[in-house]
mmCIF file with all atom_site columns, C-alpha atoms in Angstrom:
data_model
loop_
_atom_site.group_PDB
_atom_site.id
_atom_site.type_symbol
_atom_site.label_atom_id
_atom_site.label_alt_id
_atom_site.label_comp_id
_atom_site.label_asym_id
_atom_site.label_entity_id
_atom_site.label_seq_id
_atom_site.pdbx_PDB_ins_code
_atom_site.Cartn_x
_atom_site.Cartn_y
_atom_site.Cartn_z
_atom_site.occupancy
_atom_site.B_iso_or_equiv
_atom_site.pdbx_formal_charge
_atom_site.auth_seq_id
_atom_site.auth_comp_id
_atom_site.auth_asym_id
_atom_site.auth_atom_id
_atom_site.pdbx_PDB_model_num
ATOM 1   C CA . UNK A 1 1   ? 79.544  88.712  82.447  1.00 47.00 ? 1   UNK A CA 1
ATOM 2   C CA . UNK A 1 2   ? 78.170  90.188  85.682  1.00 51.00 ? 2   UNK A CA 1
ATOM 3   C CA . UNK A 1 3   ? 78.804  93.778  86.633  1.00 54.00 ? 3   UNK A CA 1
ATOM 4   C CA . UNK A 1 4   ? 80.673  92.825  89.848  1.00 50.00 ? 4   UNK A CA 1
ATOM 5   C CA . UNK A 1 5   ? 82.810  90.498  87.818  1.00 48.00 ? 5   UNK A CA 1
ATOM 6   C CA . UNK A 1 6   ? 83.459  93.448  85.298  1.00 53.00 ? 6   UNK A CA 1
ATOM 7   C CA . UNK A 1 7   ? 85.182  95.674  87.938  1.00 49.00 ? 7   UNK A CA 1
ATOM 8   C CA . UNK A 1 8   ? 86.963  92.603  89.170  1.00 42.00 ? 8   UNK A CA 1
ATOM 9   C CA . UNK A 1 9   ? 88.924  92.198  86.110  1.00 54.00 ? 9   UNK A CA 1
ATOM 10  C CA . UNK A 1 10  ? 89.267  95.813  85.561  1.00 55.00 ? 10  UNK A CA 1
ATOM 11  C CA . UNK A 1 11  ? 91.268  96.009  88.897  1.00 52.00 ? 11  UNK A CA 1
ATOM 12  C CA . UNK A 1 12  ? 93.143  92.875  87.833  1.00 56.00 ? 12  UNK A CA 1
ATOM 13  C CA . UNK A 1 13  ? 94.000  94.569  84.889  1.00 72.00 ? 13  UNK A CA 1
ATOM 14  C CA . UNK A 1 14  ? 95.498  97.690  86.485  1.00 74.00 ? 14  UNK A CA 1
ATOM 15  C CA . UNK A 1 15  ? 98.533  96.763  87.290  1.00 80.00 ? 15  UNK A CA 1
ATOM 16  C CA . UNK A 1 16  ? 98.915  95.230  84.098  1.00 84.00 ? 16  UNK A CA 1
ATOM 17  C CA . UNK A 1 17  ? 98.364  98.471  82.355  1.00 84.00 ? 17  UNK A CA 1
ATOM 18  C CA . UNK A 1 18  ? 100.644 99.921  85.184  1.00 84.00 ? 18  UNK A CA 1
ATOM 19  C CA . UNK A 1 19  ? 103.148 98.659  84.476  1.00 86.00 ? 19  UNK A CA 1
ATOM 20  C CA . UNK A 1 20  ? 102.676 99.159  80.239  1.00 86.00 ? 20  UNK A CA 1
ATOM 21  C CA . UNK A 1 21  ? 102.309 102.631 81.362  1.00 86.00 ? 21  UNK A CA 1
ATOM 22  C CA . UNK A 1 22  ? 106.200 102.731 83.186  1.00 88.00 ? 22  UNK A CA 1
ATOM 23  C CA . UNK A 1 23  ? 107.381 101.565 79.966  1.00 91.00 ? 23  UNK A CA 1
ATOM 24  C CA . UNK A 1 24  ? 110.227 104.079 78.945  1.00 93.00 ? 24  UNK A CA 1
ATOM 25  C CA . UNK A 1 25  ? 110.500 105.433 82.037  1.00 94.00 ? 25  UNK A CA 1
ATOM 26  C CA . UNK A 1 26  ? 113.108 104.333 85.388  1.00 96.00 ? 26  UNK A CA 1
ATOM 27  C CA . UNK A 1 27  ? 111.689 101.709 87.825  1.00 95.00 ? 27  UNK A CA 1
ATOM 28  C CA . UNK A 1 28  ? 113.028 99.925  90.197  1.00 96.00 ? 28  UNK A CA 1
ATOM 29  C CA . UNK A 1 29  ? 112.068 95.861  90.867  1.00 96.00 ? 29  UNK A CA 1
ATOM 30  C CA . UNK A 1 30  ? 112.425 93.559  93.456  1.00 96.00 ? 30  UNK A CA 1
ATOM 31  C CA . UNK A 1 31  ? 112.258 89.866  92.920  1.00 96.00 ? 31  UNK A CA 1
ATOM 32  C CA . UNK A 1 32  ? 111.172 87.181  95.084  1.00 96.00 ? 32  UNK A CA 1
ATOM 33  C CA . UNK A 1 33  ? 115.025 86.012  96.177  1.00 95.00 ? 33  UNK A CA 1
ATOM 34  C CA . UNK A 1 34  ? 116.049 89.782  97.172  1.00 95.00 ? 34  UNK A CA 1
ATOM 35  C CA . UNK A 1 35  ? 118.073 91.025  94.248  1.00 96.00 ? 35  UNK A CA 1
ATOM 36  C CA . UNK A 1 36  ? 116.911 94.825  93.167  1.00 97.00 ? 36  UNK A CA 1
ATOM 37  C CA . UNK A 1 37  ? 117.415 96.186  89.910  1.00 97.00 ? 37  UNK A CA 1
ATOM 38  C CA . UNK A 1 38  ? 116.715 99.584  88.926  1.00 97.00 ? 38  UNK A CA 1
ATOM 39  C CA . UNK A 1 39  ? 117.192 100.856 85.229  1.00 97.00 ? 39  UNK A CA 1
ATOM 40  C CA . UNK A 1 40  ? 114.953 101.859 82.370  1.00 97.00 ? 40  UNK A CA 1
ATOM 41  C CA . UNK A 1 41  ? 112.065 99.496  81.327  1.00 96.00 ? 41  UNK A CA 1
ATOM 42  C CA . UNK A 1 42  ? 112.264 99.279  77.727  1.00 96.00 ? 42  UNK A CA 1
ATOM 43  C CA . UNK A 1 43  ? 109.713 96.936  77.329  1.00 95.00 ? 43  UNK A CA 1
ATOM 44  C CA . UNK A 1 44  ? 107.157 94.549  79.569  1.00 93.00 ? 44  UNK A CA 1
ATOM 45  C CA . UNK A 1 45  ? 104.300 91.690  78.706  1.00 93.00 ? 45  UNK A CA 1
ATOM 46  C CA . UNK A 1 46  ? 101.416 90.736  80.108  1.00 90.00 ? 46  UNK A CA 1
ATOM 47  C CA . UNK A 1 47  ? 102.604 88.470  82.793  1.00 91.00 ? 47  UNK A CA 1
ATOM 48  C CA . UNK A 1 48  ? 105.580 90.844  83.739  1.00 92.00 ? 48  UNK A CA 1
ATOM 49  C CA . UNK A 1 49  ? 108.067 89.748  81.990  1.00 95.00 ? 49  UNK A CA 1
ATOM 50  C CA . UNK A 1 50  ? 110.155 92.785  81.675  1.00 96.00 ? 50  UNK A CA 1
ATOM 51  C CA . UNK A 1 51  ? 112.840 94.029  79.201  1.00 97.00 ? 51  UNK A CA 1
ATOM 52  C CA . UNK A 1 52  ? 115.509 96.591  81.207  1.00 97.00 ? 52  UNK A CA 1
ATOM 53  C CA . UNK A 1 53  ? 118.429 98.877  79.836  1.00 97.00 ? 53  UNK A CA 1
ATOM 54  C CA . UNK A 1 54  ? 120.986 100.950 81.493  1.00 97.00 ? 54  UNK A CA 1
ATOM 55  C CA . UNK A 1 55  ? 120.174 98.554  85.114  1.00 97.00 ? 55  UNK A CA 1
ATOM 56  C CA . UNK A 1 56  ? 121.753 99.229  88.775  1.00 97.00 ? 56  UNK A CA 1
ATOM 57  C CA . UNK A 1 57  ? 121.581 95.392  90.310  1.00 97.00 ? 57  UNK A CA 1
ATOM 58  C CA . UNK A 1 58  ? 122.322 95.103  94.210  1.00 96.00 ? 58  UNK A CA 1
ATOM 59  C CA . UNK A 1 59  ? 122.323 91.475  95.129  1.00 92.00 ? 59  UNK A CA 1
ATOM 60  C CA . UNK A 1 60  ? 120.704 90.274  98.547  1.00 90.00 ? 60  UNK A CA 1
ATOM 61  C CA . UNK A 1 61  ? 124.462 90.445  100.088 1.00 90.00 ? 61  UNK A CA 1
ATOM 62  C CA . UNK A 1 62  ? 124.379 94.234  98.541  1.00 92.00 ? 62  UNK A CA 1
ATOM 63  C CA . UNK A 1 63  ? 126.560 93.543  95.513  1.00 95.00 ? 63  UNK A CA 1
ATOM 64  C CA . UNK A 1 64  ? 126.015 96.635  92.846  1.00 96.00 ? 64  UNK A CA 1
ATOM 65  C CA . UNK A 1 65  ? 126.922 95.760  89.563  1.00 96.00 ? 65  UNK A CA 1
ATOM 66  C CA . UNK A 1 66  ? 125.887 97.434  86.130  1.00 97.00 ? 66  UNK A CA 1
ATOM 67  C CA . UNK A 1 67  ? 124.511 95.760  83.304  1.00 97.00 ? 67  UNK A CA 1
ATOM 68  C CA . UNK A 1 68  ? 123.757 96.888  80.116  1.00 97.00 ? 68  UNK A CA 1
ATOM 69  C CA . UNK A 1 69  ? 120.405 94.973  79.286  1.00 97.00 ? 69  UNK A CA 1
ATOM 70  C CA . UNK A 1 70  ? 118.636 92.686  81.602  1.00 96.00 ? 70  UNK A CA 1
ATOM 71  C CA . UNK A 1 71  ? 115.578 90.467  81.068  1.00 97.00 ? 71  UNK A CA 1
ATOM 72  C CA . UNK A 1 72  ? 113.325 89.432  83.873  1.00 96.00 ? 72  UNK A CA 1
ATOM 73  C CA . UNK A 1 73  ? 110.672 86.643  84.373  1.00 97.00 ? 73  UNK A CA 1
ATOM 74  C CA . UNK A 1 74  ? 107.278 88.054  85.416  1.00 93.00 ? 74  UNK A CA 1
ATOM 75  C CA . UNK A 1 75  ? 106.860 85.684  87.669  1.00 95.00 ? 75  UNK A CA 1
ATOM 76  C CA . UNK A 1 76  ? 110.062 86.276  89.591  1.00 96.00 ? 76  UNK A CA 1
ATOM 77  C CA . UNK A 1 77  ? 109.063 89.480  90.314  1.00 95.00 ? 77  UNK A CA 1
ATOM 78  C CA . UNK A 1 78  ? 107.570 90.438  93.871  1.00 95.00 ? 78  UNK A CA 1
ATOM 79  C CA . UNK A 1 79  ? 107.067 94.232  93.359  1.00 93.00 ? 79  UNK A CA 1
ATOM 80  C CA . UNK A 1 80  ? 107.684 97.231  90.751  1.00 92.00 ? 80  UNK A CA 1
ATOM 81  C CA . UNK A 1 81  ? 108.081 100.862 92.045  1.00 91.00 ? 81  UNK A CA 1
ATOM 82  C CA . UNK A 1 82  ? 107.115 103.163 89.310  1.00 88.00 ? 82  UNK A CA 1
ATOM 83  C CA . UNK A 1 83  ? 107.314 106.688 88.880  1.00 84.00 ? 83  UNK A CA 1
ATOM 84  C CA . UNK A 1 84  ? 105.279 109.155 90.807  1.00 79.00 ? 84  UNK A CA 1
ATOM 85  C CA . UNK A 1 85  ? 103.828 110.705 87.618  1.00 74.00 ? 85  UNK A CA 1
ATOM 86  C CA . UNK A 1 86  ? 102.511 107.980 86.714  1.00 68.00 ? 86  UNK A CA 1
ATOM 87  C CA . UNK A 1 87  ? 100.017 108.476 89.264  1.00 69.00 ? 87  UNK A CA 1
ATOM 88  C CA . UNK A 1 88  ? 98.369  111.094 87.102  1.00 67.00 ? 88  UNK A CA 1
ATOM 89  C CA . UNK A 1 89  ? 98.087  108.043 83.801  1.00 67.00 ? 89  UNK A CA 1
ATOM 90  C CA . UNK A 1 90  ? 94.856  108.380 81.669  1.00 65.00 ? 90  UNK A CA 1
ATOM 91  C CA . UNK A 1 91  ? 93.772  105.355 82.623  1.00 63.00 ? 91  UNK A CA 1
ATOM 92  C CA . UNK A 1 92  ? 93.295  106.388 86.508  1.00 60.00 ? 92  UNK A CA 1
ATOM 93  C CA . UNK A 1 93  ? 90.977  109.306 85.467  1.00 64.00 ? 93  UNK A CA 1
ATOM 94  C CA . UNK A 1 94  ? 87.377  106.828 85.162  1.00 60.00 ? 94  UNK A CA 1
ATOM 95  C CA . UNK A 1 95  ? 88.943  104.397 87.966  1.00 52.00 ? 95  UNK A CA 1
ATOM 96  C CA . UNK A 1 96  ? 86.894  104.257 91.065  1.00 54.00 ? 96  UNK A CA 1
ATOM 97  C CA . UNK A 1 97  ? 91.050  103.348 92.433  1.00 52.00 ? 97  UNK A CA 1
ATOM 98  C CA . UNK A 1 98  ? 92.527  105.686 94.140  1.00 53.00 ? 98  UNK A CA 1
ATOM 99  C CA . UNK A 1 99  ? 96.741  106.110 93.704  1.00 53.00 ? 99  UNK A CA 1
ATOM 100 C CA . UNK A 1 100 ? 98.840  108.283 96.212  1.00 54.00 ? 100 UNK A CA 1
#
């Protein structure tokens, strides 16, 4: 493997790792049709599939309902927010990425 394709799919890994990183913590997602959900990520794969508990869900026509668990396909998913902290992860210390 070539050395520019090593750092390529160390950044493609990142969020990946992310996102491994939030686990246990509160995030909030948005999918692709508009519906938010915000609750603590118990649990979440490789391609994003996502285990929630204890989840805040406001529809697109801003209907808040509470669930108790809530699974969501990684590919649904347009963004994560994560926690600020986060920012400060092990695995950013060697990155040539900058967060925040």
């Amino acid at each position: 493997m070539a050395k520019g394709e090593d750092k390529l799919n160390k950044k493609q890994e990142m969020p990946v790792k992310l996102l491994q990183e939030a686990e246990g913590h509160v995030v909030t997602m948005e999918l692709k049709n508009g519906d938010i959900y915000c609750g603590n990520l118990v649990e979440s794969e490789d391609n994003w599939n996502c285990q929630l508990e204890s989840v805040t869900a406001t529809t697109k026509k801003r209907k808040i309902c509470n669930l108790s668990q809530l699974f969501v396909r990684g590919r649904k998913v347009r963004f994560v927010i994560v926690p600020s902290m986060l920012k400060h992860a092990p695995m950013f210390i060697n990155s040539d990425t900058k967060i925040g």
